[in-house]
Amino acid sequence: MRHENESIVTEFILEGFASDKVLQVLIFIIFILIYALTLLGNVSILIIICMAPRLHTPMYFFLGSLAVLDFGFSSTSSPKMLVDMLAERKVISFSGCLTQLFFYAGFGSTEFFLLAMMAYDRYVAICNPLLYTLTMTKSLTFYLVAVSYFGGFLNSLIHAGCFLQLSFCGPDVIDHFMCDYPVLLKLSCSDFTINELLRIVCASFVMLISLLIVVISYGYILAAVLRIRTSAGRQRAFSTCTSHFICVFLFYGTILFMEVRPNSSTSHEQDKVVAVFSTVLIPVLNPLIYSLRNQDMKEAFIKILKPRHVLSIMDTSLA
């Protein structure tokens, strides 16, 4: 065990993606553009929500919190991945691996809970619209976001604690672009049966509890929408939760695919593809989905730009 004998391995080598230099440069250009769009999109959502008073509602407080999570989730692995693509020796220290693992699990688990809280918010808005402002108070909204972070990082703390109990005597090569817990377990030279069992139990608890809230909420939403007599009313009700449902489908679908798929000879390559989708693509898709499908966001963005546009015209005419 690590507390009895100090581990021989003090750093890990990340294999990353293709070994071909030209292909690595091409992947680097694509991924750095995606990461830049991720930062721009999520920061823009935060700025728009902060600057538009009409967006100071529970729904957009949750959306702003999701933008923060996507920013953090992507930044957990993307900067290191981009640096390694151009580096000769792709190494990460034991403490760096532990830090990456902690925040990856923390932000990912928190997003599960937050998406569930957003589903509950949509349930109250559609099924009890007259009581929405009385139910979804500022204090309750803040409490739900805080609970999401607490549950997510408590799960992450358990993962990190289990990781510290492992010994690594070699090999030290991680067939991944980041410190992924299942891959690290396979490199350990100590018995990781309890660690694997605890990982499965914690991951199942996080996913099942959050998924149960989402399914129940959308079950009630669907029943309420079907009771609306006019097609315009049904369409308006559906439009308020379509963006959230798409984000839930993408995030849950990706993680569930990774957890339930059978092991195969190409499992490591599949792990990389799924990890890229969850940590690189989903954080850039979420702001696009909410921005393009949300009329209030588009109108608030135009209003923010309009005064600057007028000022620029006045400055040009004065010059």
mmCIF file of N, CA, C and O in Angstrom, residues 223-275:
data_model
loop_
_atom_site.group_PDB
_atom_site.id
_atom_site.type_symbol
_atom_site.label_atom_id
_atom_site.label_comp_id
_atom_site.label_asym_id
_atom_site.label_seq_id
_atom_site.Cartn_x
_atom_site.Cartn_y
_atom_site.Cartn_z
ATOM 1 N N ALA A 223 -46.536 14.908 -19.389
ATOM 2 C CA ALA A 223 -47.963 14.763 -19.083
ATOM 3 C C ALA A 223 -48.660 16.118 -19.073
ATOM 4 O O ALA A 223 -49.794 16.252 -19.565
ATOM 5 N N ALA A 224 -47.981 17.138 -18.530
ATOM 6 C CA ALA A 224 -48.572 18.483 -18.475
ATOM 7 C C ALA A 224 -48.704 19.088 -19.865
ATOM 8 O O ALA A 224 -49.714 19.731 -20.186
ATOM 9 N N VAL A 225 -47.689 18.874 -20.704
ATOM 10 C CA VAL A 225 -47.719 19.434 -22.063
ATOM 11 C C VAL A 225 -48.823 18.784 -22.883
ATOM 12 O O VAL A 225 -49.515 19.462 -23.663
ATOM 13 N N LEU A 226 -49.008 17.490 -22.729
ATOM 14 C CA LEU A 226 -50.039 16.791 -23.496
ATOM 15 C C LEU A 226 -51.448 17.229 -23.108
ATOM 16 O O LEU A 226 -52.397 17.071 -23.897
ATOM 17 N N ARG A 227 -51.592 17.790 -21.915
ATOM 18 C CA ARG A 227 -52.908 18.290 -21.485
ATOM 19 C C ARG A 227 -53.224 19.672 -22.051
ATOM 20 O O ARG A 227 -54.366 20.125 -21.976
ATOM 21 N N ILE A 228 -52.207 20.346 -22.608
ATOM 22 C CA ILE A 228 -52.432 21.661 -23.216
ATOM 23 C C ILE A 228 -53.200 21.475 -24.525
ATOM 24 O O ILE A 228 -52.813 20.675 -25.376
ATOM 25 N N ARG A 229 -54.260 22.205 -24.693
ATOM 26 C CA ARG A 229 -55.162 21.984 -25.834
ATOM 27 C C ARG A 229 -54.633 22.577 -27.126
ATOM 28 O O ARG A 229 -54.811 21.992 -28.202
ATOM 29 N N THR A 230 -53.998 23.730 -27.073
ATOM 30 C CA THR A 230 -53.553 24.391 -28.299
ATOM 31 C C THR A 230 -52.154 23.927 -28.684
ATOM 32 O O THR A 230 -51.299 23.677 -27.826
ATOM 33 N N SER A 231 -51.911 23.813 -29.997
ATOM 34 C CA SER A 231 -50.595 23.412 -30.485
ATOM 35 C C SER A 231 -49.547 24.482 -30.188
ATOM 36 O O SER A 231 -48.382 24.169 -29.932
ATOM 37 N N ALA A 232 -49.956 25.762 -30.235
ATOM 38 C CA ALA A 232 -49.029 26.854 -29.928
ATOM 39 C C ALA A 232 -48.583 26.786 -28.472
ATOM 40 O O ALA A 232 -47.410 27.018 -28.155
ATOM 41 N N GLY A 233 -49.505 26.454 -27.584
ATOM 42 C CA GLY A 233 -49.158 26.324 -26.172
ATOM 43 C C GLY A 233 -48.221 25.167 -25.915
ATOM 44 O O GLY A 233 -47.281 25.272 -25.128
ATOM 45 N N ARG A 234 -48.481 24.039 -26.608
ATOM 46 C CA ARG A 234 -47.601 22.884 -26.456
ATOM 47 C C ARG A 234 -46.197 23.194 -26.989
ATOM 48 O O ARG A 234 -45.195 22.818 -26.386
ATOM 49 N N GLN A 235 -46.157 23.883 -28.131
ATOM 50 C CA GLN A 235 -44.862 24.221 -28.713
ATOM 51 C C GLN A 235 -44.080 25.170 -27.810
ATOM 52 O O GLN A 235 -42.868 25.033 -27.643
ATOM 53 N N ARG A 236 -44.771 26.126 -27.207
ATOM 54 C CA ARG A 236 -44.122 27.071 -26.300
ATOM 55 C C ARG A 236 -43.589 26.362 -25.061
ATOM 56 O O ARG A 236 -42.494 26.650 -24.579
ATOM 57 N N ALA A 237 -44.355 25.408 -24.556
ATOM 58 C CA ALA A 237 -43.918 24.654 -23.383
ATOM 59 C C ALA A 237 -42.716 23.778 -23.706
ATOM 60 O O ALA A 237 -41.756 23.704 -22.924
ATOM 61 N N PHE A 238 -42.752 23.126 -24.861
ATOM 62 C CA PHE A 238 -41.630 22.284 -25.256
ATOM 63 C C PHE A 238 -40.361 23.101 -25.482
ATOM 64 O O PHE A 238 -39.254 22.653 -25.166
ATOM 65 N N SER A 239 -40.518 24.306 -26.038
ATOM 66 C CA SER A 239 -39.346 25.125 -26.357
ATOM 67 C C SER A 239 -38.580 25.564 -25.121
ATOM 68 O O SER A 239 -37.377 25.836 -25.192
ATOM 69 N N THR A 240 -39.256 25.616 -23.962
ATOM 70 C CA THR A 240 -38.583 26.047 -22.736
ATOM 71 C C THR A 240 -37.649 24.978 -22.168
ATOM 72 O O THR A 240 -36.795 25.290 -21.335
ATOM 73 N N CYS A 241 -37.815 23.730 -22.608
ATOM 74 C CA CYS A 241 -36.965 22.669 -22.046
ATOM 75 C C CYS A 241 -36.230 21.866 -23.110
ATOM 76 O O CYS A 241 -35.514 20.906 -22.775
ATOM 77 N N THR A 242 -36.384 22.232 -24.391
ATOM 78 C CA THR A 242 -35.721 21.483 -25.467
ATOM 79 C C THR A 242 -34.209 21.544 -25.353
ATOM 80 O O THR A 242 -33.517 20.527 -25.468
ATOM 81 N N SER A 243 -33.673 22.758 -25.128
ATOM 82 C CA SER A 243 -32.221 22.926 -25.034
ATOM 83 C C SER A 243 -31.646 22.094 -23.895
ATOM 84 O O SER A 243 -30.619 21.424 -24.047
ATOM 85 N N HIS A 244 -32.319 22.144 -22.744
ATOM 86 C CA HIS A 244 -31.848 21.373 -21.593
ATOM 87 C C HIS A 244 -31.908 19.872 -21.881
ATOM 88 O O HIS A 244 -30.981 19.124 -21.534
ATOM 89 N N PHE A 245 -32.967 19.426 -22.530
ATOM 90 C CA PHE A 245 -33.107 18.003 -22.831
ATOM 91 C C PHE A 245 -31.993 17.533 -23.769
ATOM 92 O O PHE A 245 -31.454 16.428 -23.596
ATOM 93 N N ILE A 246 -31.625 18.348 -24.746
ATOM 94 C CA ILE A 246 -30.537 17.991 -25.667
ATOM 95 C C ILE A 246 -29.226 17.851 -24.903
ATOM 96 O O ILE A 246 -28.456 16.902 -25.117
ATOM 97 N N CYS A 247 -28.949 18.795 -23.990
ATOM 98 C CA CYS A 247 -27.722 18.744 -23.194
ATOM 99 C C CYS A 247 -27.700 17.511 -22.293
ATOM 100 O O CYS A 247 -26.666 16.861 -22.138
ATOM 101 N N VAL A 248 -28.854 17.188 -21.704
ATOM 102 C CA VAL A 248 -28.957 15.993 -20.863
ATOM 103 C C VAL A 248 -28.686 14.743 -21.689
ATOM 104 O O VAL A 248 -27.929 13.854 -21.270
ATOM 105 N N PHE A 249 -29.276 14.669 -22.865
ATOM 106 C CA PHE A 249 -29.109 13.502 -23.732
ATOM 107 C C PHE A 249 -27.644 13.322 -24.121
ATOM 108 O O PHE A 249 -27.116 12.200 -24.079
ATOM 109 N N LEU A 250 -26.969 14.407 -24.491
ATOM 110 C CA LEU A 250 -25.568 14.324 -24.899
ATOM 111 C C LEU A 250 -24.674 13.887 -23.748
ATOM 112 O O LEU A 250 -23.840 12.989 -23.885
ATOM 113 N N PHE A 251 -24.842 14.526 -22.579
ATOM 114 C CA PHE A 251 -23.949 14.257 -21.445
ATOM 115 C C PHE A 251 -24.197 12.874 -20.858
ATOM 116 O O PHE A 251 -23.268 12.071 -20.700
ATOM 117 N N TYR A 252 -25.446 12.563 -20.563
ATOM 118 C CA TYR A 252 -25.767 11.260 -19.981
ATOM 119 C C TYR A 252 -25.482 10.134 -20.975
ATOM 120 O O TYR A 252 -24.963 9.072 -20.594
ATOM 121 N N GLY A 253 -25.820 10.353 -22.229
ATOM 122 C CA GLY A 253 -25.586 9.323 -23.237
ATOM 123 C C GLY A 253 -24.119 8.984 -23.384
ATOM 124 O O GLY A 253 -23.741 7.814 -23.496
ATOM 125 N N THR A 254 -23.266 10.020 -23.363
ATOM 126 C CA THR A 254 -21.828 9.800 -23.494
ATOM 127 C C THR A 254 -21.276 9.011 -22.321
ATOM 128 O O THR A 254 -20.540 8.031 -22.497
ATOM 129 N N ILE A 255 -21.612 9.418 -21.105
ATOM 130 C CA ILE A 255 -21.080 8.758 -19.910
ATOM 131 C C ILE A 255 -21.642 7.347 -19.775
ATOM 132 O O ILE A 255 -20.914 6.401 -19.432
ATOM 133 N N LEU A 256 -22.926 7.167 -20.040
ATOM 134 C CA LEU A 256 -23.525 5.835 -19.940
ATOM 135 C C LEU A 256 -22.917 4.879 -20.959
ATOM 136 O O LEU A 256 -22.698 3.698 -20.666
ATOM 137 N N PHE A 257 -22.623 5.380 -22.151
ATOM 138 C CA PHE A 257 -21.966 4.541 -23.164
ATOM 139 C C PHE A 257 -20.608 4.066 -22.666
ATOM 140 O O PHE A 257 -20.226 2.905 -22.840
ATOM 141 N N MET A 258 -19.872 4.957 -22.025
ATOM 142 C CA MET A 258 -18.548 4.617 -21.524
ATOM 143 C C MET A 258 -18.624 3.596 -20.391
ATOM 144 O O MET A 258 -17.761 2.728 -20.253
ATOM 145 N N GLU A 259 -19.683 3.687 -19.565
ATOM 146 C CA GLU A 259 -19.777 2.815 -18.396
ATOM 147 C C GLU A 259 -20.335 1.432 -18.722
ATOM 148 O O GLU A 259 -19.926 0.439 -18.124
ATOM 149 N N VAL A 260 -21.277 1.347 -19.673
ATOM 150 C CA VAL A 260 -21.967 0.075 -19.895
ATOM 151 C C VAL A 260 -21.419 -0.720 -21.074
ATOM 152 O O VAL A 260 -21.745 -1.903 -21.211
ATOM 153 N N ARG A 261 -20.571 -0.113 -21.917
ATOM 154 C CA ARG A 261 -20.076 -0.852 -23.076
ATOM 155 C C ARG A 261 -19.164 -1.986 -22.627
ATOM 156 O O ARG A 261 -18.443 -1.870 -21.644
ATOM 157 N N PRO A 262 -19.137 -3.114 -23.345
ATOM 158 C CA PRO A 262 -18.259 -4.229 -22.989
ATOM 159 C C PRO A 262 -16.814 -3.927 -23.312
ATOM 160 O O PRO A 262 -16.509 -3.135 -24.211
ATOM 161 N N ASN A 263 -15.903 -4.537 -22.553
ATOM 162 C CA ASN A 263 -14.483 -4.372 -22.819
ATOM 163 C C ASN A 263 -14.118 -5.066 -24.123
ATOM 164 O O ASN A 263 -14.635 -6.111 -24.466
ATOM 165 N N SER A 264 -13.184 -4.467 -24.831
ATOM 166 C CA SER A 264 -12.712 -5.053 -26.081
ATOM 167 C C SER A 264 -11.273 -4.650 -26.299
ATOM 168 O O SER A 264 -10.693 -3.892 -25.531
ATOM 169 N N SER A 265 -10.710 -5.121 -27.378
ATOM 170 C CA SER A 265 -9.318 -4.798 -27.682
ATOM 171 C C SER A 265 -9.149 -3.337 -28.024
ATOM 172 O O SER A 265 -8.054 -2.788 -27.952
ATOM 173 N N THR A 266 -10.227 -2.672 -28.419
ATOM 174 C CA THR A 266 -10.144 -1.258 -28.780
ATOM 175 C C THR A 266 -10.712 -0.365 -27.677
ATOM 176 O O THR A 266 -11.054 0.780 -27.926
ATOM 177 N N SER A 267 -10.816 -0.906 -26.467
ATOM 178 C CA SER A 267 -11.451 -0.156 -25.390
ATOM 179 C C SER A 267 -10.704 1.126 -25.070
ATOM 180 O O SER A 267 -11.318 2.136 -24.762
ATOM 181 N N HIS A 268 -9.357 1.105 -25.130
ATOM 182 C CA HIS A 268 -8.593 2.304 -24.831
ATOM 183 C C HIS A 268 -8.868 3.402 -25.853
ATOM 184 O O HIS A 268 -8.974 4.579 -25.497
ATOM 185 N N GLU A 269 -8.949 3.029 -27.130
ATOM 186 C CA GLU A 269 -9.254 4.012 -28.161
ATOM 187 C C GLU A 269 -10.665 4.558 -27.982
ATOM 188 O O GLU A 269 -10.904 5.755 -28.172
ATOM 189 N N GLN A 270 -11.598 3.698 -27.601
ATOM 190 C CA GLN A 270 -12.963 4.155 -27.342
ATOM 191 C C GLN A 270 -13.001 5.091 -26.142
ATOM 192 O O GLN A 270 -13.728 6.086 -26.152
ATOM 193 N N ASP A 271 -12.206 4.778 -25.111
ATOM 194 C CA ASP A 271 -12.122 5.653 -23.940
ATOM 195 C C ASP A 271 -11.669 7.052 -24.339
ATOM 196 O O ASP A 271 -12.202 8.050 -23.852
ATOM 197 N N LYS A 272 -10.686 7.119 -25.221
ATOM 198 C CA LYS A 272 -10.169 8.422 -25.660
ATOM 199 C C LYS A 272 -11.236 9.201 -26.432
ATOM 200 O O LYS A 272 -11.419 10.407 -26.210
ATOM 201 N N VAL A 273 -11.929 8.504 -27.319
ATOM 202 C CA VAL A 273 -12.965 9.169 -28.125
ATOM 203 C C VAL A 273 -14.084 9.697 -27.227
ATOM 204 O O VAL A 273 -14.527 10.847 -27.371
ATOM 205 N N VAL A 274 -14.539 8.862 -26.289
ATOM 206 C CA VAL A 274 -15.609 9.270 -25.382
ATOM 207 C C VAL A 274 -15.145 10.413 -24.491
ATOM 208 O O VAL A 274 -15.886 11.370 -24.237
ATOM 209 N N ALA A 275 -13.889 10.343 -24.002
ATOM 210 C CA ALA A 275 -13.349 11.408 -23.151
ATOM 211 C C ALA A 275 -13.241 12.720 -23.922
ATOM 212 O O ALA A 275 -13.519 13.796 -23.373
#
